[in-house]
Every structure is written in C-alpha cells, then in structure tokens.
Amino acid sequence: MPTRVIELSPIARPAVAGEEANRVIDARNAFLTTRLLREVVERGTATKAKVLNRGDIVGKTGTTNDSHDAWFAGYNSDISAVAWVGYDQPRNLGARETGGGLALPIWIDYMKVALADLPEQPQVVPPGIEFIDGNYYYSEYTPGNGVARIDVSGGGDDIPSLFNFLKGLGGVLEGGGESPISGNPTAGDSTTNTGPARPREQPRDDIERLFGNN
C-alpha cells in the first residue's frame, strides 16, 4: 500500500510553429524574406531543387572560406531542414565544392520523401503588403509615401551631400585633426584619451574617387 503521493510536474507543452503567440518577426518580413529565398531556387545557386516540382520550397546555399563547410537550409510552410557537409576537424572539402554541389542533393533526397504526401501550399500575402508594378511594398512605403531619400547635409542632392559630409571628415581620416582614440587600440578595454587620430589606409581622395568628384 502506497505511503506517499508524488505530484508530477505538468506535461510539457512545446511551442508549435504557426501559433501567433510564438511569432518573433513581422509576418511581412517573413513573407518578403521567403520571396527572396524563392529566387535562390528559381534562378540562383539552388536551381537543382526544381527537380521536386514544387513552387513552395525556398532556401539558401552556403559555403565557408576555404570550403571547410557546405550546407543548404530550406523550408516550406510545413517543414524546415538543413543539410551540412564537413569534417569533424575542419579541412578543405575540395577546391570546387560548394553548398549547392554537396549539401543541396542531400536536402533534395530528404524533402522528396518528407513532402511526398503533403500538398503544395502557395505563400499567402499578409495584410500590409501591396504588389505594385511587379514589386512588393509595405503599405506605408508604397511609391510616393514614406522616406524617399536621406539627405545628409539637409539640402541638395543625395550623392553630393553625402560626398561633402564625408569630405568634411578628411582631417580625421588622414590624421590631421584631434580625435578620441583608444589608449590601446588592440585591447578593447573601452579606455579613451585625447591625441592625434591614427592615419588610415583610405585617404580622402579615395572617397572622392568613390563618388566621382575631383
């Protein structure tokens, strides 16, 4: 006969994708990001995924420097999956190896089975997005509304204004003025004092060249 009662903790209830309470970004941001990632499948580095014959899959290939890692991360409204290829001790996978060449085929083989019995689900345009002349816009930033440009100096055209603003920094860029600098530039200890600014690698005429001014 039991001599004591042990109260069990409540049953775990993990978050469920699709529930509005779990949303971490604006639905419009998610929509536009998905539209951009669809272009990777349509005409980018993941065109091999077209073999699945679905219009609702999107994703992005990835390859690190020196081809140490290759991956493809993709999803539709039901399933997200990531395929990664690499060594436990990082080393080159091959001079011409990429995420689209190594990881994407693995992802395709998995999704071919995972999505076999799931109907294609076209992306739904959320409220607050408008389609105008072939482009998507936030409702508050349709052509003629919102911020059209940022004028640095408060007047004049964009490029000349930005050029004049940057040109005014020339003394600092070339070390000709006084500027707070770190007591130890490599220490990252947030200590500052006043002294001559360090010379930079990119002098003022580089900025002039960038904006086409002499």
mmCIF file with all atom_site columns, C-alpha atoms in Angstrom:
data_model
loop_
_atom_site.group_PDB
_atom_site.id
_atom_site.type_symbol
_atom_site.label_atom_id
_atom_site.label_alt_id
_atom_site.label_comp_id
_atom_site.label_asym_id
_atom_site.label_entity_id
_atom_site.label_seq_id
_atom_site.pdbx_PDB_ins_code
_atom_site.Cartn_x
_atom_site.Cartn_y
_atom_site.Cartn_z
_atom_site.occupancy
_atom_site.B_iso_or_equiv
_atom_site.pdbx_formal_charge
_atom_site.auth_seq_id
_atom_site.auth_comp_id
_atom_site.auth_asym_id
_atom_site.auth_atom_id
_atom_site.pdbx_PDB_model_num
ATOM 1   C CA . MET A 1 1   ? 0.000  0.000  0.000   1.00 0.00 ? 1   MET A CA 1
ATOM 2   C CA . PRO A 1 2   ? 1.495  3.384  -1.035  1.00 0.00 ? 2   PRO A CA 1
ATOM 3   C CA . THR A 1 3   ? 2.625  5.559  1.849   1.00 0.00 ? 3   THR A CA 1
ATOM 4   C CA . ARG A 1 4   ? 3.082  8.852  -0.029  1.00 0.00 ? 4   ARG A CA 1
ATOM 5   C CA . VAL A 1 5   ? 1.925  10.670 -3.139  1.00 0.00 ? 5   VAL A CA 1
ATOM 6   C CA . ILE A 1 6   ? 4.409  12.244 -5.541  1.00 0.00 ? 6   ILE A CA 1
ATOM 7   C CA . GLU A 1 7   ? 2.998  15.123 -7.567  1.00 0.00 ? 7   GLU A CA 1
ATOM 8   C CA . LEU A 1 8   ? 4.209  15.004 -11.151 1.00 0.00 ? 8   LEU A CA 1
ATOM 9   C CA . SER A 1 9   ? 5.202  18.177 -12.971 1.00 0.00 ? 9   SER A CA 1
ATOM 10  C CA . PRO A 1 10  ? 2.801  19.455 -15.637 1.00 0.00 ? 10  PRO A CA 1
ATOM 11  C CA . ILE A 1 11  ? 3.047  17.841 -19.050 1.00 0.00 ? 11  ILE A CA 1
ATOM 12  C CA . ALA A 1 12  ? 5.470  19.692 -21.307 1.00 0.00 ? 12  ALA A CA 1
ATOM 13  C CA . ARG A 1 13  ? 3.788  21.763 -23.996 1.00 0.00 ? 13  ARG A CA 1
ATOM 14  C CA . PRO A 1 14  ? 6.421  22.799 -26.521 1.00 0.00 ? 14  PRO A CA 1
ATOM 15  C CA . ALA A 1 15  ? 5.808  25.763 -28.794 1.00 0.00 ? 15  ALA A CA 1
ATOM 16  C CA . VAL A 1 16  ? 4.046  24.923 -32.046 1.00 0.00 ? 16  VAL A CA 1
ATOM 17  C CA . ALA A 1 17  ? 5.028  26.598 -35.304 1.00 0.00 ? 17  ALA A CA 1
ATOM 18  C CA . GLY A 1 18  ? 2.244  28.706 -36.737 1.00 0.00 ? 18  GLY A CA 1
ATOM 19  C CA . GLU A 1 19  ? 0.754  29.818 -33.446 1.00 0.00 ? 19  GLU A CA 1
ATOM 20  C CA . GLU A 1 20  ? 0.649  33.598 -33.389 1.00 0.00 ? 20  GLU A CA 1
ATOM 21  C CA . ALA A 1 21  ? 1.869  33.758 -29.791 1.00 0.00 ? 21  ALA A CA 1
ATOM 22  C CA . ASN A 1 22  ? 5.213  32.352 -30.948 1.00 0.00 ? 22  ASN A CA 1
ATOM 23  C CA . ARG A 1 23  ? 5.823  34.943 -33.667 1.00 0.00 ? 23  ARG A CA 1
ATOM 24  C CA . VAL A 1 24  ? 9.266  36.544 -33.479 1.00 0.00 ? 24  VAL A CA 1
ATOM 25  C CA . ILE A 1 25  ? 9.222  38.742 -36.615 1.00 0.00 ? 25  ILE A CA 1
ATOM 26  C CA . ASP A 1 26  ? 6.607  40.697 -38.529 1.00 0.00 ? 26  ASP A CA 1
ATOM 27  C CA . ALA A 1 27  ? 4.630  38.458 -40.894 1.00 0.00 ? 27  ALA A CA 1
ATOM 28  C CA . ARG A 1 28  ? 5.522  40.894 -43.679 1.00 0.00 ? 28  ARG A CA 1
ATOM 29  C CA . ASN A 1 29  ? 9.250  40.437 -43.041 1.00 0.00 ? 29  ASN A CA 1
ATOM 30  C CA . ALA A 1 30  ? 8.796  36.672 -43.143 1.00 0.00 ? 30  ALA A CA 1
ATOM 31  C CA . PHE A 1 31  ? 6.865  36.944 -46.404 1.00 0.00 ? 31  PHE A CA 1
ATOM 32  C CA . LEU A 1 32  ? 9.433  39.119 -48.161 1.00 0.00 ? 32  LEU A CA 1
ATOM 33  C CA . THR A 1 33  ? 12.351 37.020 -46.912 1.00 0.00 ? 33  THR A CA 1
ATOM 34  C CA . THR A 1 34  ? 10.647 33.898 -48.238 1.00 0.00 ? 34  THR A CA 1
ATOM 35  C CA . ARG A 1 35  ? 10.079 35.613 -51.588 1.00 0.00 ? 35  ARG A CA 1
ATOM 36  C CA . LEU A 1 36  ? 13.783 36.458 -51.772 1.00 0.00 ? 36  LEU A CA 1
ATOM 37  C CA . LEU A 1 37  ? 14.806 32.915 -50.883 1.00 0.00 ? 37  LEU A CA 1
ATOM 38  C CA . ARG A 1 38  ? 12.496 31.572 -53.563 1.00 0.00 ? 38  ARG A CA 1
ATOM 39  C CA . GLU A 1 39  ? 14.680 33.389 -56.092 1.00 0.00 ? 39  GLU A CA 1
ATOM 40  C CA . VAL A 1 40  ? 17.599 31.206 -54.959 1.00 0.00 ? 40  VAL A CA 1
ATOM 41  C CA . VAL A 1 41  ? 15.636 28.184 -56.160 1.00 0.00 ? 41  VAL A CA 1
ATOM 42  C CA . GLU A 1 42  ? 14.275 29.842 -59.289 1.00 0.00 ? 42  GLU A CA 1
ATOM 43  C CA . ARG A 1 43  ? 17.479 31.304 -60.670 1.00 0.00 ? 43  ARG A CA 1
ATOM 44  C CA . GLY A 1 44  ? 20.219 31.161 -58.048 1.00 0.00 ? 44  GLY A CA 1
ATOM 45  C CA . THR A 1 45  ? 22.535 28.568 -56.539 1.00 0.00 ? 45  THR A CA 1
ATOM 46  C CA . ALA A 1 46  ? 19.757 26.100 -55.665 1.00 0.00 ? 46  ALA A CA 1
ATOM 47  C CA . THR A 1 47  ? 18.125 25.544 -59.045 1.00 0.00 ? 47  THR A CA 1
ATOM 48  C CA . LYS A 1 48  ? 18.682 21.782 -58.617 1.00 0.00 ? 48  LYS A CA 1
ATOM 49  C CA . ALA A 1 49  ? 15.765 21.872 -56.153 1.00 0.00 ? 49  ALA A CA 1
ATOM 50  C CA . LYS A 1 50  ? 13.402 22.430 -59.078 1.00 0.00 ? 50  LYS A CA 1
ATOM 51  C CA . VAL A 1 51  ? 13.519 18.660 -59.524 1.00 0.00 ? 51  VAL A CA 1
ATOM 52  C CA . LEU A 1 52  ? 10.976 18.486 -56.678 1.00 0.00 ? 52  LEU A CA 1
ATOM 53  C CA . ASN A 1 53  ? 8.457  20.263 -58.932 1.00 0.00 ? 53  ASN A CA 1
ATOM 54  C CA . ARG A 1 54  ? 7.137  22.412 -56.089 1.00 0.00 ? 54  ARG A CA 1
ATOM 55  C CA . GLY A 1 55  ? 6.646  26.154 -56.008 1.00 0.00 ? 55  GLY A CA 1
ATOM 56  C CA . ASP A 1 56  ? 6.531  26.378 -52.214 1.00 0.00 ? 56  ASP A CA 1
ATOM 57  C CA . ILE A 1 57  ? 10.122 25.448 -51.320 1.00 0.00 ? 57  ILE A CA 1
ATOM 58  C CA . VAL A 1 58  ? 12.771 28.064 -50.643 1.00 0.00 ? 58  VAL A CA 1
ATOM 59  C CA . GLY A 1 59  ? 16.256 28.124 -49.170 1.00 0.00 ? 59  GLY A CA 1
ATOM 60  C CA . LYS A 1 60  ? 19.849 29.267 -49.240 1.00 0.00 ? 60  LYS A CA 1
ATOM 61  C CA . THR A 1 61  ? 23.109 27.556 -50.032 1.00 0.00 ? 61  THR A CA 1
ATOM 62  C CA . GLY A 1 62  ? 26.228 28.283 -48.006 1.00 0.00 ? 62  GLY A CA 1
ATOM 63  C CA . THR A 1 63  ? 29.948 27.672 -48.323 1.00 0.00 ? 63  THR A CA 1
ATOM 64  C CA . THR A 1 64  ? 32.553 28.871 -45.833 1.00 0.00 ? 64  THR A CA 1
ATOM 65  C CA . ASN A 1 65  ? 36.005 30.180 -46.657 1.00 0.00 ? 65  ASN A CA 1
ATOM 66  C CA . ASP A 1 66  ? 38.353 27.520 -47.968 1.00 0.00 ? 66  ASP A CA 1
ATOM 67  C CA . SER A 1 67  ? 35.340 25.223 -48.483 1.00 0.00 ? 67  SER A CA 1
ATOM 68  C CA . HIS A 1 68  ? 35.510 23.839 -44.941 1.00 0.00 ? 68  HIS A CA 1
ATOM 69  C CA . ASP A 1 69  ? 31.714 23.710 -44.634 1.00 0.00 ? 69  ASP A CA 1
ATOM 70  C CA . ALA A 1 70  ? 28.926 23.352 -47.163 1.00 0.00 ? 70  ALA A CA 1
ATOM 71  C CA . TRP A 1 71  ? 25.223 23.466 -46.376 1.00 0.00 ? 71  TRP A CA 1
ATOM 72  C CA . PHE A 1 72  ? 21.747 24.111 -47.633 1.00 0.00 ? 72  PHE A CA 1
ATOM 73  C CA . ALA A 1 73  ? 18.969 25.408 -45.388 1.00 0.00 ? 73  ALA A CA 1
ATOM 74  C CA . GLY A 1 74  ? 15.477 25.285 -46.831 1.00 0.00 ? 74  GLY A CA 1
ATOM 75  C CA . TYR A 1 75  ? 11.819 25.070 -45.936 1.00 0.00 ? 75  TYR A CA 1
ATOM 76  C CA . ASN A 1 76  ? 8.198  25.321 -46.925 1.00 0.00 ? 76  ASN A CA 1
ATOM 77  C CA . SER A 1 77  ? 5.209  26.102 -44.700 1.00 0.00 ? 77  SER A CA 1
ATOM 78  C CA . ASP A 1 78  ? 5.319  22.596 -43.161 1.00 0.00 ? 78  ASP A CA 1
ATOM 79  C CA . ILE A 1 79  ? 8.938  21.504 -42.855 1.00 0.00 ? 79  ILE A CA 1
ATOM 80  C CA . SER A 1 80  ? 12.349 23.104 -42.345 1.00 0.00 ? 80  SER A CA 1
ATOM 81  C CA . ALA A 1 81  ? 15.535 21.126 -42.906 1.00 0.00 ? 81  ALA A CA 1
ATOM 82  C CA . VAL A 1 82  ? 19.265 21.793 -43.088 1.00 0.00 ? 82  VAL A CA 1
ATOM 83  C CA . ALA A 1 83  ? 21.884 19.600 -44.751 1.00 0.00 ? 83  ALA A CA 1
ATOM 84  C CA . TRP A 1 84  ? 25.532 20.134 -43.800 1.00 0.00 ? 84  TRP A CA 1
ATOM 85  C CA . VAL A 1 85  ? 28.712 18.555 -45.119 1.00 0.00 ? 85  VAL A CA 1
ATOM 86  C CA . GLY A 1 86  ? 32.080 18.915 -43.433 1.00 0.00 ? 86  GLY A CA 1
ATOM 87  C CA . TYR A 1 87  ? 34.758 17.212 -41.353 1.00 0.00 ? 87  TYR A CA 1
ATOM 88  C CA . ASP A 1 88  ? 34.859 16.946 -37.544 1.00 0.00 ? 88  ASP A CA 1
ATOM 89  C CA . GLN A 1 89  ? 38.291 18.521 -37.763 1.00 0.00 ? 89  GLN A CA 1
ATOM 90  C CA . PRO A 1 90  ? 37.800 21.304 -40.337 1.00 0.00 ? 90  PRO A CA 1
ATOM 91  C CA . ARG A 1 91  ? 39.666 20.885 -43.575 1.00 0.00 ? 91  ARG A CA 1
ATOM 92  C CA . ASN A 1 92  ? 39.109 21.669 -47.220 1.00 0.00 ? 92  ASN A CA 1
ATOM 93  C CA . LEU A 1 93  ? 36.338 19.697 -48.890 1.00 0.00 ? 93  LEU A CA 1
ATOM 94  C CA . GLY A 1 94  ? 37.765 20.335 -52.337 1.00 0.00 ? 94  GLY A CA 1
ATOM 95  C CA . ALA A 1 95  ? 38.630 23.386 -54.380 1.00 0.00 ? 95  ALA A CA 1
ATOM 96  C CA . ARG A 1 96  ? 35.322 23.421 -56.250 1.00 0.00 ? 96  ARG A CA 1
ATOM 97  C CA . GLU A 1 97  ? 32.985 22.085 -53.570 1.00 0.00 ? 97  GLU A CA 1
ATOM 98  C CA . THR A 1 98  ? 30.018 24.245 -52.533 1.00 0.00 ? 98  THR A CA 1
ATOM 99  C CA . GLY A 1 99  ? 26.765 24.036 -50.636 1.00 0.00 ? 99  GLY A CA 1
ATOM 100 C CA . GLY A 1 100 ? 24.866 23.767 -53.888 1.00 0.00 ? 100 GLY A CA 1
ATOM 101 C CA . GLY A 1 101 ? 27.007 20.880 -55.057 1.00 0.00 ? 101 GLY A CA 1
ATOM 102 C CA . LEU A 1 102 ? 27.409 18.866 -51.841 1.00 0.00 ? 102 LEU A CA 1
ATOM 103 C CA . ALA A 1 103 ? 24.628 19.656 -49.371 1.00 0.00 ? 103 ALA A CA 1
ATOM 104 C CA . LEU A 1 104 ? 21.726 20.505 -51.664 1.00 0.00 ? 104 LEU A CA 1
ATOM 105 C CA . PRO A 1 105 ? 21.416 16.999 -53.181 1.00 0.00 ? 105 PRO A CA 1
ATOM 106 C CA . ILE A 1 106 ? 21.137 15.551 -49.643 1.00 0.00 ? 106 ILE A CA 1
ATOM 107 C CA . TRP A 1 107 ? 18.411 18.063 -48.796 1.00 0.00 ? 107 TRP A CA 1
ATOM 108 C CA . ILE A 1 108 ? 16.552 17.235 -52.006 1.00 0.00 ? 108 ILE A CA 1
ATOM 109 C CA . ASP A 1 109 ? 16.614 13.492 -51.266 1.00 0.00 ? 109 ASP A CA 1
ATOM 110 C CA . TYR A 1 110 ? 15.215 14.116 -47.790 1.00 0.00 ? 110 TYR A CA 1
ATOM 111 C CA . MET A 1 111 ? 12.499 16.546 -48.858 1.00 0.00 ? 111 MET A CA 1
ATOM 112 C CA . LYS A 1 112 ? 11.458 14.289 -51.710 1.00 0.00 ? 112 LYS A CA 1
ATOM 113 C CA . VAL A 1 113 ? 10.271 11.794 -49.096 1.00 0.00 ? 113 VAL A CA 1
ATOM 114 C CA . ALA A 1 114 ? 9.221  14.250 -46.379 1.00 0.00 ? 114 ALA A CA 1
ATOM 115 C CA . LEU A 1 115 ? 6.947  16.244 -48.698 1.00 0.00 ? 115 LEU A CA 1
ATOM 116 C CA . ALA A 1 116 ? 5.646  13.320 -50.752 1.00 0.00 ? 116 ALA A CA 1
ATOM 117 C CA . ASP A 1 117 ? 2.189  13.274 -49.140 1.00 0.00 ? 117 ASP A CA 1
ATOM 118 C CA . LEU A 1 118 ? 1.900  16.992 -48.403 1.00 0.00 ? 118 LEU A CA 1
ATOM 119 C CA . PRO A 1 119 ? 0.102  19.250 -50.878 1.00 0.00 ? 119 PRO A CA 1
ATOM 120 C CA . GLU A 1 120 ? 1.855  22.307 -52.208 1.00 0.00 ? 120 GLU A CA 1
ATOM 121 C CA . GLN A 1 121 ? 0.894  25.424 -50.276 1.00 0.00 ? 121 GLN A CA 1
ATOM 122 C CA . PRO A 1 122 ? 1.340  28.736 -52.078 1.00 0.00 ? 122 PRO A CA 1
ATOM 123 C CA . GLN A 1 123 ? 2.603  31.564 -49.909 1.00 0.00 ? 123 GLN A CA 1
ATOM 124 C CA . VAL A 1 124 ? -0.161 33.823 -48.598 1.00 0.00 ? 124 VAL A CA 1
ATOM 125 C CA . VAL A 1 125 ? 0.391  37.579 -48.852 1.00 0.00 ? 125 VAL A CA 1
ATOM 126 C CA . PRO A 1 126 ? -0.107 39.014 -45.331 1.00 0.00 ? 126 PRO A CA 1
ATOM 127 C CA . PRO A 1 127 ? -2.012 42.231 -44.618 1.00 0.00 ? 127 PRO A CA 1
ATOM 128 C CA . GLY A 1 128 ? 0.128  45.317 -45.059 1.00 0.00 ? 128 GLY A CA 1
ATOM 129 C CA . ILE A 1 129 ? 1.872  44.174 -48.261 1.00 0.00 ? 129 ILE A CA 1
ATOM 130 C CA . GLU A 1 130 ? 0.947  45.581 -51.667 1.00 0.00 ? 130 GLU A CA 1
ATOM 131 C CA . PHE A 1 131 ? 2.026  44.403 -55.120 1.00 0.00 ? 131 PHE A CA 1
ATOM 132 C CA . ILE A 1 132 ? 2.609  47.345 -57.458 1.00 0.00 ? 132 ILE A CA 1
ATOM 133 C CA . ASP A 1 133 ? 4.196  47.218 -60.922 1.00 0.00 ? 133 ASP A CA 1
ATOM 134 C CA . GLY A 1 134 ? 5.845  43.873 -60.281 1.00 0.00 ? 134 GLY A CA 1
ATOM 135 C CA . ASN A 1 135 ? 7.236  44.732 -56.834 1.00 0.00 ? 135 ASN A CA 1
ATOM 136 C CA . TYR A 1 136 ? 6.097  44.147 -53.265 1.00 0.00 ? 136 TYR A CA 1
ATOM 137 C CA . TYR A 1 137 ? 5.871  47.105 -50.877 1.00 0.00 ? 137 TYR A CA 1
ATOM 138 C CA . TYR A 1 138 ? 4.951  47.695 -47.273 1.00 0.00 ? 138 TYR A CA 1
ATOM 139 C CA . SER A 1 139 ? 1.651  49.578 -47.353 1.00 0.00 ? 139 SER A CA 1
ATOM 140 C CA . GLU A 1 140 ? 3.222  52.572 -45.621 1.00 0.00 ? 140 GLU A CA 1
ATOM 141 C CA . TYR A 1 141 ? 6.116  52.690 -48.097 1.00 0.00 ? 141 TYR A CA 1
ATOM 142 C CA . THR A 1 142 ? 4.336  52.469 -51.442 1.00 0.00 ? 142 THR A CA 1
ATOM 143 C CA . PRO A 1 143 ? 5.735  54.720 -54.209 1.00 0.00 ? 143 PRO A CA 1
ATOM 144 C CA . GLY A 1 144 ? 5.220  58.344 -53.208 1.00 0.00 ? 144 GLY A CA 1
ATOM 145 C CA . ASN A 1 145 ? 4.969  57.569 -49.498 1.00 0.00 ? 145 ASN A CA 1
ATOM 146 C CA . GLY A 1 146 ? 7.467  57.092 -46.694 1.00 0.00 ? 146 GLY A CA 1
ATOM 147 C CA . VAL A 1 147 ? 11.133 58.117 -46.794 1.00 0.00 ? 147 VAL A CA 1
ATOM 148 C CA . ALA A 1 148 ? 12.264 58.768 -50.347 1.00 0.00 ? 148 ALA A CA 1
ATOM 149 C CA . ARG A 1 149 ? 15.875 59.615 -49.516 1.00 0.00 ? 149 ARG A CA 1
ATOM 150 C CA . ILE A 1 150 ? 18.224 60.586 -46.714 1.00 0.00 ? 150 ILE A CA 1
ATOM 151 C CA . ASP A 1 151 ? 19.886 63.973 -47.177 1.00 0.00 ? 151 ASP A CA 1
ATOM 152 C CA . VAL A 1 152 ? 22.999 64.149 -45.001 1.00 0.00 ? 152 VAL A CA 1
ATOM 153 C CA . SER A 1 153 ? 23.517 67.923 -45.024 1.00 0.00 ? 153 SER A CA 1
ATOM 154 C CA . GLY A 1 154 ? 19.863 68.972 -45.003 1.00 0.00 ? 154 GLY A CA 1
ATOM 155 C CA . GLY A 1 155 ? 19.839 70.229 -48.571 1.00 0.00 ? 155 GLY A CA 1
ATOM 156 C CA . GLY A 1 156 ? 20.990 69.344 -52.066 1.00 0.00 ? 156 GLY A CA 1
ATOM 157 C CA . ASP A 1 157 ? 21.225 66.110 -53.987 1.00 0.00 ? 157 ASP A CA 1
ATOM 158 C CA . ASP A 1 158 ? 21.968 62.811 -52.289 1.00 0.00 ? 158 ASP A CA 1
ATOM 159 C CA . ILE A 1 159 ? 25.411 61.941 -53.672 1.00 0.00 ? 159 ILE A CA 1
ATOM 160 C CA . PRO A 1 160 ? 26.970 65.427 -53.496 1.00 0.00 ? 160 PRO A CA 1
ATOM 161 C CA . SER A 1 161 ? 25.586 65.898 -49.990 1.00 0.00 ? 161 SER A CA 1
ATOM 162 C CA . LEU A 1 162 ? 26.998 62.590 -48.828 1.00 0.00 ? 162 LEU A CA 1
ATOM 163 C CA . PHE A 1 163 ? 30.290 63.403 -50.541 1.00 0.00 ? 163 PHE A CA 1
ATOM 164 C CA . ASN A 1 164 ? 30.554 66.768 -48.774 1.00 0.00 ? 164 ASN A CA 1
ATOM 165 C CA . PHE A 1 165 ? 29.750 65.143 -45.450 1.00 0.00 ? 165 PHE A CA 1
ATOM 166 C CA . LEU A 1 166 ? 32.438 62.509 -45.894 1.00 0.00 ? 166 LEU A CA 1
ATOM 167 C CA . LYS A 1 167 ? 34.890 65.063 -47.270 1.00 0.00 ? 167 LYS A CA 1
ATOM 168 C CA . GLY A 1 168 ? 34.454 67.038 -44.070 1.00 0.00 ? 168 GLY A CA 1
ATOM 169 C CA . LEU A 1 169 ? 35.833 64.035 -42.208 1.00 0.00 ? 169 LEU A CA 1
ATOM 170 C CA . GLY A 1 170 ? 39.053 64.243 -44.199 1.00 0.00 ? 170 GLY A CA 1
ATOM 171 C CA . GLY A 1 171 ? 41.104 65.624 -41.317 1.00 0.00 ? 171 GLY A CA 1
ATOM 172 C CA . VAL A 1 172 ? 40.153 62.692 -39.130 1.00 0.00 ? 172 VAL A CA 1
ATOM 173 C CA . LEU A 1 173 ? 40.630 60.145 -41.917 1.00 0.00 ? 173 LEU A CA 1
ATOM 174 C CA . GLU A 1 174 ? 44.120 61.476 -42.690 1.00 0.00 ? 174 GLU A CA 1
ATOM 175 C CA . GLY A 1 175 ? 45.168 62.017 -39.084 1.00 0.00 ? 175 GLY A CA 1
ATOM 176 C CA . GLY A 1 176 ? 45.108 65.814 -39.367 1.00 0.00 ? 176 GLY A CA 1
ATOM 177 C CA . GLY A 1 177 ? 42.729 66.533 -36.516 1.00 0.00 ? 177 GLY A CA 1
ATOM 178 C CA . GLU A 1 178 ? 42.197 65.747 -32.855 1.00 0.00 ? 178 GLU A CA 1
ATOM 179 C CA . SER A 1 179 ? 40.073 62.749 -32.138 1.00 0.00 ? 179 SER A CA 1
ATOM 180 C CA . PRO A 1 180 ? 39.459 60.493 -29.109 1.00 0.00 ? 180 PRO A CA 1
ATOM 181 C CA . ILE A 1 181 ? 41.341 57.250 -29.605 1.00 0.00 ? 181 ILE A CA 1
ATOM 182 C CA . SER A 1 182 ? 41.779 54.127 -27.567 1.00 0.00 ? 182 SER A CA 1
ATOM 183 C CA . GLY A 1 183 ? 44.650 54.065 -25.105 1.00 0.00 ? 183 GLY A CA 1
ATOM 184 C CA . ASN A 1 184 ? 45.428 50.622 -26.509 1.00 0.00 ? 184 ASN A CA 1
ATOM 185 C CA . PRO A 1 185 ? 43.847 50.131 -29.950 1.00 0.00 ? 185 PRO A CA 1
ATOM 186 C CA . THR A 1 186 ? 44.023 46.359 -29.676 1.00 0.00 ? 186 THR A CA 1
ATOM 187 C CA . ALA A 1 187 ? 42.960 45.938 -26.060 1.00 0.00 ? 187 ALA A CA 1
ATOM 188 C CA . GLY A 1 188 ? 39.255 46.669 -26.434 1.00 0.00 ? 188 GLY A CA 1
ATOM 189 C CA . ASP A 1 189 ? 39.132 47.921 -22.849 1.00 0.00 ? 189 ASP A CA 1
ATOM 190 C CA . SER A 1 190 ? 36.958 50.998 -23.634 1.00 0.00 ? 190 SER A CA 1
ATOM 191 C CA . THR A 1 191 ? 39.689 53.321 -22.318 1.00 0.00 ? 191 THR A CA 1
ATOM 192 C CA . THR A 1 192 ? 39.911 56.596 -24.230 1.00 0.00 ? 192 THR A CA 1
ATOM 193 C CA . ASN A 1 193 ? 42.182 59.615 -24.236 1.00 0.00 ? 193 ASN A CA 1
ATOM 194 C CA . THR A 1 194 ? 42.768 62.599 -26.484 1.00 0.00 ? 194 THR A CA 1
ATOM 195 C CA . GLY A 1 195 ? 45.528 62.548 -29.049 1.00 0.00 ? 195 GLY A CA 1
ATOM 196 C CA . PRO A 1 196 ? 46.229 62.639 -32.771 1.00 0.00 ? 196 PRO A CA 1
ATOM 197 C CA . ALA A 1 197 ? 43.995 60.337 -34.768 1.00 0.00 ? 197 ALA A CA 1
ATOM 198 C CA . ARG A 1 198 ? 45.764 57.352 -36.273 1.00 0.00 ? 198 ARG A CA 1
ATOM 199 C CA . PRO A 1 199 ? 46.455 57.551 -40.038 1.00 0.00 ? 199 PRO A CA 1
ATOM 200 C CA . ARG A 1 200 ? 44.029 55.430 -42.060 1.00 0.00 ? 200 ARG A CA 1
ATOM 201 C CA . GLU A 1 201 ? 44.646 53.286 -45.103 1.00 0.00 ? 201 GLU A CA 1
ATOM 202 C CA . GLN A 1 202 ? 41.952 55.044 -47.146 1.00 0.00 ? 202 GLN A CA 1
ATOM 203 C CA . PRO A 1 203 ? 42.612 58.785 -47.517 1.00 0.00 ? 203 PRO A CA 1
ATOM 204 C CA . ARG A 1 204 ? 40.188 61.442 -48.599 1.00 0.00 ? 204 ARG A CA 1
ATOM 205 C CA . ASP A 1 205 ? 40.911 61.130 -52.323 1.00 0.00 ? 205 ASP A CA 1
ATOM 206 C CA . ASP A 1 206 ? 39.637 57.529 -52.151 1.00 0.00 ? 206 ASP A CA 1
ATOM 207 C CA . ILE A 1 207 ? 36.267 58.921 -51.089 1.00 0.00 ? 207 ILE A CA 1
ATOM 208 C CA . GLU A 1 208 ? 36.417 61.454 -53.916 1.00 0.00 ? 208 GLU A CA 1
ATOM 209 C CA . ARG A 1 209 ? 37.153 58.685 -56.362 1.00 0.00 ? 209 ARG A CA 1
ATOM 210 C CA . LEU A 1 210 ? 34.248 56.650 -54.977 1.00 0.00 ? 210 LEU A CA 1
ATOM 211 C CA . PHE A 1 211 ? 31.742 59.416 -55.674 1.00 0.00 ? 211 PHE A CA 1
ATOM 212 C CA . GLY A 1 212 ? 33.279 60.585 -58.926 1.00 0.00 ? 212 GLY A CA 1
ATOM 213 C CA . ASN A 1 213 ? 34.296 64.034 -57.665 1.00 0.00 ? 213 ASN A CA 1
ATOM 214 C CA . ASN A 1 214 ? 37.680 65.683 -58.079 1.00 0.00 ? 214 ASN A CA 1
#
